[in-house]
Short mmCIF file of C-alpha atoms in Angstrom, two decimals:
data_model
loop_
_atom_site.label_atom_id
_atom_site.label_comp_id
_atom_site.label_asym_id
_atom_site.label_seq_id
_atom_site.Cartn_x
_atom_site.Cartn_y
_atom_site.Cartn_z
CA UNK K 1 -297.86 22.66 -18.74
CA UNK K 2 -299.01 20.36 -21.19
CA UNK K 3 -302.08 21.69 -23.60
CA UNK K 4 -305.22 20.49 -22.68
CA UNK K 5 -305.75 18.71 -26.12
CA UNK K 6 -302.86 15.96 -24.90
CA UNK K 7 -305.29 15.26 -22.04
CA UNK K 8 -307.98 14.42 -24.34
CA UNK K 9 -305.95 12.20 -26.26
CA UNK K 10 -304.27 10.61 -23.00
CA UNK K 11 -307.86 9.55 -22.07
CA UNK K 12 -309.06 8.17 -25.41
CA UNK K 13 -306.30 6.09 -25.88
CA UNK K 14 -307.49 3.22 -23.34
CA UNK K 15 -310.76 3.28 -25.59
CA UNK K 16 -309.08 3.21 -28.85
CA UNK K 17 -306.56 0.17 -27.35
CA UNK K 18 -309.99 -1.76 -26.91
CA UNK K 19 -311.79 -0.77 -29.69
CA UNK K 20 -308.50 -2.11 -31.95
CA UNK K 21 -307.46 -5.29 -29.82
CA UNK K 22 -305.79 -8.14 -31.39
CA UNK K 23 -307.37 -11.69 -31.76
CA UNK K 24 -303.91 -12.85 -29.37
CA UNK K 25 -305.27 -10.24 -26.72
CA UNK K 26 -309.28 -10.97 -27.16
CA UNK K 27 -311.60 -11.65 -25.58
CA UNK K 28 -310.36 -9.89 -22.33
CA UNK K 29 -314.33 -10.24 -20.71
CA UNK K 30 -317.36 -11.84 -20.33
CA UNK K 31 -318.55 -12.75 -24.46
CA UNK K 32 -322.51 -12.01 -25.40
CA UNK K 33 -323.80 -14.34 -27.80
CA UNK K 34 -327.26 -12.62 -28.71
CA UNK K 35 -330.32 -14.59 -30.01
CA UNK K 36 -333.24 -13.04 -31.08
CA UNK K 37 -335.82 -15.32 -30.69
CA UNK K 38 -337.13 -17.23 -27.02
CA UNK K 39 -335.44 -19.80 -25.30
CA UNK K 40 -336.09 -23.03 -26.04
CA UNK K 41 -336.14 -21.98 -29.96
CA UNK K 42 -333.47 -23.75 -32.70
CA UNK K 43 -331.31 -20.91 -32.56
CA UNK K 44 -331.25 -20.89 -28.82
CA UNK K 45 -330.76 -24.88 -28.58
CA UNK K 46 -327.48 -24.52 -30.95
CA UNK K 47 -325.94 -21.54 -29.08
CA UNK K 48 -326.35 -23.88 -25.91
CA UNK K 49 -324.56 -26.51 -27.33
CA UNK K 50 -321.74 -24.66 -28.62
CA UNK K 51 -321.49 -22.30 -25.98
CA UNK K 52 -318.90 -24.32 -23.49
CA UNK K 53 -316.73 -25.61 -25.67
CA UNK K 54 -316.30 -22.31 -27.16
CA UNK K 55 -315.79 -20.21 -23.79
CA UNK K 56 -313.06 -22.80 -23.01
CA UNK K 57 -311.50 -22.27 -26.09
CA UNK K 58 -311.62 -18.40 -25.66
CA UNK K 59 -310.75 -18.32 -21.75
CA UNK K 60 -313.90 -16.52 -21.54
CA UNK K 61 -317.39 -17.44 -20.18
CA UNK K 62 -319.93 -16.94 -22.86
CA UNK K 63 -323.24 -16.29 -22.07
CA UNK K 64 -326.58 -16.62 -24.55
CA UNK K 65 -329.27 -13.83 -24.43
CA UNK K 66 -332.68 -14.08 -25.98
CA UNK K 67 -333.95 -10.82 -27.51
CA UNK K 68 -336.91 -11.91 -29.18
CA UNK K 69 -339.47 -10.01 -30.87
CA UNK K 70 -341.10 -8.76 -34.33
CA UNK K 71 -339.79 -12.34 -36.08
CA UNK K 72 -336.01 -11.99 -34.51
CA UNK K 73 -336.34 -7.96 -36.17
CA UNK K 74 -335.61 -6.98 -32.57
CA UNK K 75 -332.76 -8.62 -30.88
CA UNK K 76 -330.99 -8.04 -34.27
CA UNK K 77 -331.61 -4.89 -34.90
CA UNK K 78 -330.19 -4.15 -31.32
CA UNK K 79 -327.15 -5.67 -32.39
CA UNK K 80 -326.44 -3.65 -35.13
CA UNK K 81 -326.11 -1.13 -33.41
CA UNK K 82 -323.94 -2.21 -30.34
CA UNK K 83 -320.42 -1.40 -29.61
CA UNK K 84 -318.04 -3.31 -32.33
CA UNK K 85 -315.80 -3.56 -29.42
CA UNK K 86 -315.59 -7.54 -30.31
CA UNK K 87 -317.81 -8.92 -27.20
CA UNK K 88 -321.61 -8.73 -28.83
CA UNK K 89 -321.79 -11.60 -30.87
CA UNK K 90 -325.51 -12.14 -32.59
CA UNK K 91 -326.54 -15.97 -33.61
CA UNK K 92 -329.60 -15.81 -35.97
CA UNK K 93 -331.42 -17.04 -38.57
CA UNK K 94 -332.92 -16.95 -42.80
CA UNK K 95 -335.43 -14.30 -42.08
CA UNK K 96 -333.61 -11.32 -39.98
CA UNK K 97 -330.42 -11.89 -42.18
CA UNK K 98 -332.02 -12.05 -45.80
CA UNK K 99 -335.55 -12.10 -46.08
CA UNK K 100 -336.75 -9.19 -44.26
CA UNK K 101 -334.64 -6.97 -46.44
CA UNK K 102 -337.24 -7.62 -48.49
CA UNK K 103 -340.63 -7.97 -46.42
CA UNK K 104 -340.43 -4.97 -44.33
CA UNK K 105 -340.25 -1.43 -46.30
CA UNK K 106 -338.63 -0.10 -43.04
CA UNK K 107 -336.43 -2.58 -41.39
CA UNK K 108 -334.22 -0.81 -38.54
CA UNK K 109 -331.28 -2.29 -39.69
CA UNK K 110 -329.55 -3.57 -42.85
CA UNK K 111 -328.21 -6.81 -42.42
CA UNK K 112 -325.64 -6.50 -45.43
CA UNK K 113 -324.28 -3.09 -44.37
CA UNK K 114 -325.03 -2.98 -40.33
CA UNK K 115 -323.57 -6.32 -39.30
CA UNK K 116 -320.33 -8.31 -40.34
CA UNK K 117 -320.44 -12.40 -41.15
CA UNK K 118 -318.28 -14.20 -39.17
CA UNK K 119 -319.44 -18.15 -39.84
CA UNK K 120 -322.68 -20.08 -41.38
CA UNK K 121 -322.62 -22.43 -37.99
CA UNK K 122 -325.59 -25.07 -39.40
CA UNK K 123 -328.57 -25.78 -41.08
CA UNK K 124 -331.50 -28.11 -40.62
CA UNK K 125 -334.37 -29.63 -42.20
CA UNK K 126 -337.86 -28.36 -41.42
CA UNK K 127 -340.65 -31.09 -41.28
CA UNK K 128 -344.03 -30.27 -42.14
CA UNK K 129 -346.18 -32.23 -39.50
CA UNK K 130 -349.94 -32.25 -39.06
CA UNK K 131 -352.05 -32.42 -35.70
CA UNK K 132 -354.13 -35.93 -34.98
CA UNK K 133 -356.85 -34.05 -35.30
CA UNK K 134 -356.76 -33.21 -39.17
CA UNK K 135 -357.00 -37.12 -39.64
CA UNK K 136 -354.74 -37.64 -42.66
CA UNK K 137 -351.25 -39.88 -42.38
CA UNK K 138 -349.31 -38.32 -46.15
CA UNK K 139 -348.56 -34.92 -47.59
CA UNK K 140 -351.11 -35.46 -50.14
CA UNK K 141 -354.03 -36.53 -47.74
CA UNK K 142 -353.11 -33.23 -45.91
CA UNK K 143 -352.54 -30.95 -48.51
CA UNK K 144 -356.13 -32.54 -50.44
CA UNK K 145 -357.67 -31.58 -47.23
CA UNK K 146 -356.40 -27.99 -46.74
CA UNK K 147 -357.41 -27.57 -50.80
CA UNK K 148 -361.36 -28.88 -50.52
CA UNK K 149 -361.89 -26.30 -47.30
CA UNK K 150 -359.85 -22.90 -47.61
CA UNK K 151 -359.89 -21.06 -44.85
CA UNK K 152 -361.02 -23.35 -42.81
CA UNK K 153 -356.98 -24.24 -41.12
CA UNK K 154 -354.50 -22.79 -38.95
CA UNK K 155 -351.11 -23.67 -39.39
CA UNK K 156 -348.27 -21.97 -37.48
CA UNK K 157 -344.32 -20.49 -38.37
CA UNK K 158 -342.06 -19.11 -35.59
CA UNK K 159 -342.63 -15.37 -37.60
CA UNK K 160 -343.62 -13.57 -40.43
CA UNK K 161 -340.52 -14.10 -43.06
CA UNK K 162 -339.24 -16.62 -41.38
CA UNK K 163 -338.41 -20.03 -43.46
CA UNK K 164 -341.24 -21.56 -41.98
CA UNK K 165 -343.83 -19.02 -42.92
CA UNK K 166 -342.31 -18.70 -46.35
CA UNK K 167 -342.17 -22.64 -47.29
CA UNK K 168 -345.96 -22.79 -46.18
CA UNK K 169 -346.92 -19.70 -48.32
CA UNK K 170 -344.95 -21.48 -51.03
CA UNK K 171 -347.11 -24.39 -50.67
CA UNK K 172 -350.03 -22.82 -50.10
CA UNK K 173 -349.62 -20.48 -53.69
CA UNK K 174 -348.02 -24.47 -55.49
CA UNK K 175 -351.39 -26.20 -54.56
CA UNK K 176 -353.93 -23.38 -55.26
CA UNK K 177 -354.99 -23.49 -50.97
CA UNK K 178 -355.68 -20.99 -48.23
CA UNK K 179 -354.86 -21.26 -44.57
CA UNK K 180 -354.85 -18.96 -41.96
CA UNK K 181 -350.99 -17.82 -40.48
CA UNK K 182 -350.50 -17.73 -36.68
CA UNK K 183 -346.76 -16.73 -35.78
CA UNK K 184 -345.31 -17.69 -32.40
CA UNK K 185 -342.15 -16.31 -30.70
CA UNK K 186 -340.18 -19.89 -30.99
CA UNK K 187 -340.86 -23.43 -32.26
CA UNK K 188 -342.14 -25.36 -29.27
CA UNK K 189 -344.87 -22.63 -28.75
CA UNK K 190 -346.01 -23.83 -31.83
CA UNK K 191 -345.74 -27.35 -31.92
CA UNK K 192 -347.47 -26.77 -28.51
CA UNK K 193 -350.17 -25.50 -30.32
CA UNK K 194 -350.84 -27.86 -32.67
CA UNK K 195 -350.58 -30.83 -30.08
CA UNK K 196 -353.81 -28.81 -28.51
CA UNK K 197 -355.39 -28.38 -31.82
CA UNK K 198 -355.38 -24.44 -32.13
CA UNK K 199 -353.24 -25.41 -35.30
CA UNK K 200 -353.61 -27.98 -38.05
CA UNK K 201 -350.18 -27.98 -39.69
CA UNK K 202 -346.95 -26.02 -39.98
CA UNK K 203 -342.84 -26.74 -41.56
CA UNK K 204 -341.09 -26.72 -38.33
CA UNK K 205 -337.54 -27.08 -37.12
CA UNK K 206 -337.19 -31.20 -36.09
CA UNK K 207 -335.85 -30.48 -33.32
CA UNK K 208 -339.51 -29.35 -31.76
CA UNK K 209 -341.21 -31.85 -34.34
CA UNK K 210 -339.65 -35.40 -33.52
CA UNK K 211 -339.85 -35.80 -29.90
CA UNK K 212 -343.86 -34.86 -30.21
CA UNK K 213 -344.08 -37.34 -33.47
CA UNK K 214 -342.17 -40.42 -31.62
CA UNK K 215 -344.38 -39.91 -28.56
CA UNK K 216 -347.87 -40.15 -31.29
CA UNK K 217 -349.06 -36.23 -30.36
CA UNK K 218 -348.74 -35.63 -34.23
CA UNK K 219 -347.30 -36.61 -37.28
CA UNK K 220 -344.50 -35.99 -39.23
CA UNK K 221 -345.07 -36.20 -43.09
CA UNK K 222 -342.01 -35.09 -44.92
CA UNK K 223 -338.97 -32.44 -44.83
CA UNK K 224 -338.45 -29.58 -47.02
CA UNK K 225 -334.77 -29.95 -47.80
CA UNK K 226 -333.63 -31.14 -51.58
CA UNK K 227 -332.84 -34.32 -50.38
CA UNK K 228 -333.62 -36.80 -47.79
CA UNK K 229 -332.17 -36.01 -44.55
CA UNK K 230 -329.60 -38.56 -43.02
CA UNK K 231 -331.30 -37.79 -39.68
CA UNK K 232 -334.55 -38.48 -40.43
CA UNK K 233 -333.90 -41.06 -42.94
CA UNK K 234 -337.79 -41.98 -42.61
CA UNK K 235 -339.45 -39.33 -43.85
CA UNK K 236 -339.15 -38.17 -47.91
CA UNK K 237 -339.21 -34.86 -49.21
CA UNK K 238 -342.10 -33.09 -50.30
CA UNK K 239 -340.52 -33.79 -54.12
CA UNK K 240 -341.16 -37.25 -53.28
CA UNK K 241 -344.73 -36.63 -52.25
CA UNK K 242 -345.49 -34.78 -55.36
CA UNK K 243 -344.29 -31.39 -54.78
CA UNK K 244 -341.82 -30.09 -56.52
CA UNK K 245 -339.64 -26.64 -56.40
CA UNK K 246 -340.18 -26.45 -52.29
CA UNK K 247 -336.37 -25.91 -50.99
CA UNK K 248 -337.11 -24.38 -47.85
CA UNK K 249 -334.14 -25.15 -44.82
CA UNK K 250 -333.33 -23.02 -41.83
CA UNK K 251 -329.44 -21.81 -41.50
CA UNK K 252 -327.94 -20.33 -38.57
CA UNK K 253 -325.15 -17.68 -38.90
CA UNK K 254 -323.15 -15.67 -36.34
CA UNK K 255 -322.28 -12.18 -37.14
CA UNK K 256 -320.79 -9.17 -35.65
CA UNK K 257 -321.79 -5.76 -35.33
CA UNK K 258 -320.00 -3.80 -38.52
CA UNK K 259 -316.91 -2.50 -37.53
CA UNK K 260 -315.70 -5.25 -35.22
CA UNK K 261 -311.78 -6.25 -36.23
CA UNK K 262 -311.44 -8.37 -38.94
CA UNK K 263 -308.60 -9.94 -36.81
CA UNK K 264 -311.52 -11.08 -34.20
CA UNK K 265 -314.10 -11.48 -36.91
CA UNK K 266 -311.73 -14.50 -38.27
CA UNK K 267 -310.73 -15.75 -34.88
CA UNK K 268 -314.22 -16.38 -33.58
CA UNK K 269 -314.97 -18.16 -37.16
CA UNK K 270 -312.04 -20.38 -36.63
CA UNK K 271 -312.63 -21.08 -33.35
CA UNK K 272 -316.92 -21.84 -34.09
CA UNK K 273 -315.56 -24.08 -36.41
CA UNK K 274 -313.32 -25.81 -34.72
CA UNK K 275 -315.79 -26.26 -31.95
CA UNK K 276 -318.55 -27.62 -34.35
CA UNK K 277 -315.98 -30.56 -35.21
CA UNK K 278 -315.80 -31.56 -31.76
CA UNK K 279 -316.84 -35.13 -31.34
CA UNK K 280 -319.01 -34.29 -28.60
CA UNK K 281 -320.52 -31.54 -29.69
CA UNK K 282 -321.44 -32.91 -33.17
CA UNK K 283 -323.16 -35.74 -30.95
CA UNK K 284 -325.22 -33.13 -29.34
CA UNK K 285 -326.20 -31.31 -32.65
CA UNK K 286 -327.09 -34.61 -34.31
CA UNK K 287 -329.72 -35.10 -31.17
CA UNK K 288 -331.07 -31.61 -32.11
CA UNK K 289 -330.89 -32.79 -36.12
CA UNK K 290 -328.22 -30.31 -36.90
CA UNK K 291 -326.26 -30.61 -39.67
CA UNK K 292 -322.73 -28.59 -38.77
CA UNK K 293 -321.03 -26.12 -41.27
CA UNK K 294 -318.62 -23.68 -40.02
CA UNK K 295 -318.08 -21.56 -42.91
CA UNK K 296 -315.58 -18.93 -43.02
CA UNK K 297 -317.06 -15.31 -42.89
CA UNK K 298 -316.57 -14.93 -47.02
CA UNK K 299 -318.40 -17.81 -47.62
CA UNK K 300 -321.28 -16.73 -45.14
CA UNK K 301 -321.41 -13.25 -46.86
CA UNK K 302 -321.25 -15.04 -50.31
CA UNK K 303 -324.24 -17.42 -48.95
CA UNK K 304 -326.12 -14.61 -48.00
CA UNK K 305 -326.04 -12.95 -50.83
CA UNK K 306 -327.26 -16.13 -53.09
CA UNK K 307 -330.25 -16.70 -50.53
CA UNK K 308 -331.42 -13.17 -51.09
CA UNK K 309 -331.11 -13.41 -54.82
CA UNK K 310 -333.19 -16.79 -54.64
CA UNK K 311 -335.82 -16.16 -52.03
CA UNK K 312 -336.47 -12.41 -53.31
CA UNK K 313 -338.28 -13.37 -56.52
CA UNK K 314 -340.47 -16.13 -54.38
CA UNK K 315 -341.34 -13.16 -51.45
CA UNK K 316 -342.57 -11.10 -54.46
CA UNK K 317 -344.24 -13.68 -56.39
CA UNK K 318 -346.27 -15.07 -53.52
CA UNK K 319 -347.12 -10.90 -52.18
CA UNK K 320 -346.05 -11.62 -48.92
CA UNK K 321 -346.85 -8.71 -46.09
CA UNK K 322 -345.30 -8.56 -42.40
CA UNK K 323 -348.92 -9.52 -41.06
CA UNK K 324 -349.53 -12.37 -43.29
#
């Protein structure tokens, strides 16, 4: 009779096989791709795109979830600590991967130690837009405005840390000004609420800015990346309107939770990649003012670490609290 302890190991051995299985042999079900923030959001928009092409690539349906909640803390926090059994995939953004690390003294999760890179997927300008309402038509008419009556403002981000809260606190702390923060849970809430007037301005993702600013229900002024973008060849950078220093672009990343096999970690990056040069697709992220990257996962991890390093100083500087 063979010892009990054989058993044991008999039945663990199924678990261990999937825990361990090769990139040849993965995916062998249904893929998660997990994004914390509310449909309709940039990161959602992107993991739509990609998502097809991808699960044809794998032989696997993918399938996005939205976990939003506490600025995309939530859904990514819940990542980190799900199975590494290479099926939970998590596509976020600047804020839950770098700058809450700094912002919250008790983030559930540590996004350098709890989760694994696997590919820097895109990045995009944000364009600071203003509602009808506040009357002016260039970054300085708006930002002379918000100076001469402090307080008096709204302007919007899609959550505290998040690039968009962070370039307008920037700006706000660069031109001596005060306006009240409102968060939302995605982009188009807030866009929506500066079409209705609740909000004055905000730096949002173009992708809820444009359509609103080609149909005249506000206006777009400028973009925060370094240099003009070739998508929105129309509108300069806030450089170009007299403010200088603001480099202030959302990124989306995939990543794993830690432990997942390198062997899979590198497969999915190659095959993200390789999607993200698909003619189609890149027609589809150019509509949505994506600019593709498809990093490998050394270069994410290498990116992520320079972002901290750069955007820790400004959190500091500027004092910045989770309910800002």
């Amino acid at each position: 009779m063979k010892h009990p302890r054989f058993w044991l190991m008999a039945l663990a051995m199924p678990a261990l096989a999937c825990t361990h299985v090769s990139a040849q042999e993965w995916p062998q079900r249904v893929v998660r791709i997990v994004v914390p923030f509310a449909a309709g959001s940039s990161p959602d928009i992107l993991a739509r795109i990609v998502n097809d092409k991808l699960a044809a690539r794998l032989g696997q349906p993918l399938i996005v979830e939205n976990r939003p909640g506490a600025g995309g803390n939530t859904g990514t926090s819940q990542v980190a600590k799900m199975a590494a059994d290479g099926h939970t995939f998590l596509l976020s953004v600047n804020a839950p991967l770098v700058y809450n690390t700094v912002l919250y003294k008790n983030l559930p999760y540590d996004p350098f130690r709890d989760l694994v890179p696997v590919t820097l997927a895109a990045t995009t300008p944000n364009v600071c837009a203003v509602s009808n309402g506040l009357g002016v038509d260039s970054v300085k008419g708006w930002l002379d405005t918000a100076r001469r009556n402090p307080g008096k403002y709204n302007f919007a981000s899609t959550g505290n840390g998040s690039i968009s809260h962070l370039s307008m606190e920037l700006i706000k702390l660069k031109t001596n000004s005060f306006a009240v923060h409102f968060p939302y849970a995605s982009s188009g809430q807030a866009v929506t609420a500066m079409i209705q007037g609740d909000i004055q301005f905000a730096c949002l993702p173009p992708v809820a800015i444009m359509p609103q600013a080609r149909a005249g229900r506000l206006k777009a002024l400028a973009v925060t990346s370094v240099q003009r973008s070739p998508l929105l060849p129309e509108l300069p950078t806030l450089k170009e309107s007299g403010l200088d220093d603001i480099q202030a672009s959302p990124w989306f990343a995939y990543m794993a939770p830690k432990g997942t096999s390198p062997a899979v970690v590198q497969r999915m990056s190659r095959e993200i990649a390789a999607v993200l040069k698909d003619p189609d697709v890149q027609r589809h992220l150019q509509t949505a003012y994506f600019d593709p990257v498809g990093s490998t996962p050394e270069e994410l991890a290498k990116f992520m670490r320079e972002e901290l390093q750069r955007w820790k100083p400004v959190i500091e500087r500027i004092g910045l609290k989770p309910d800002m």
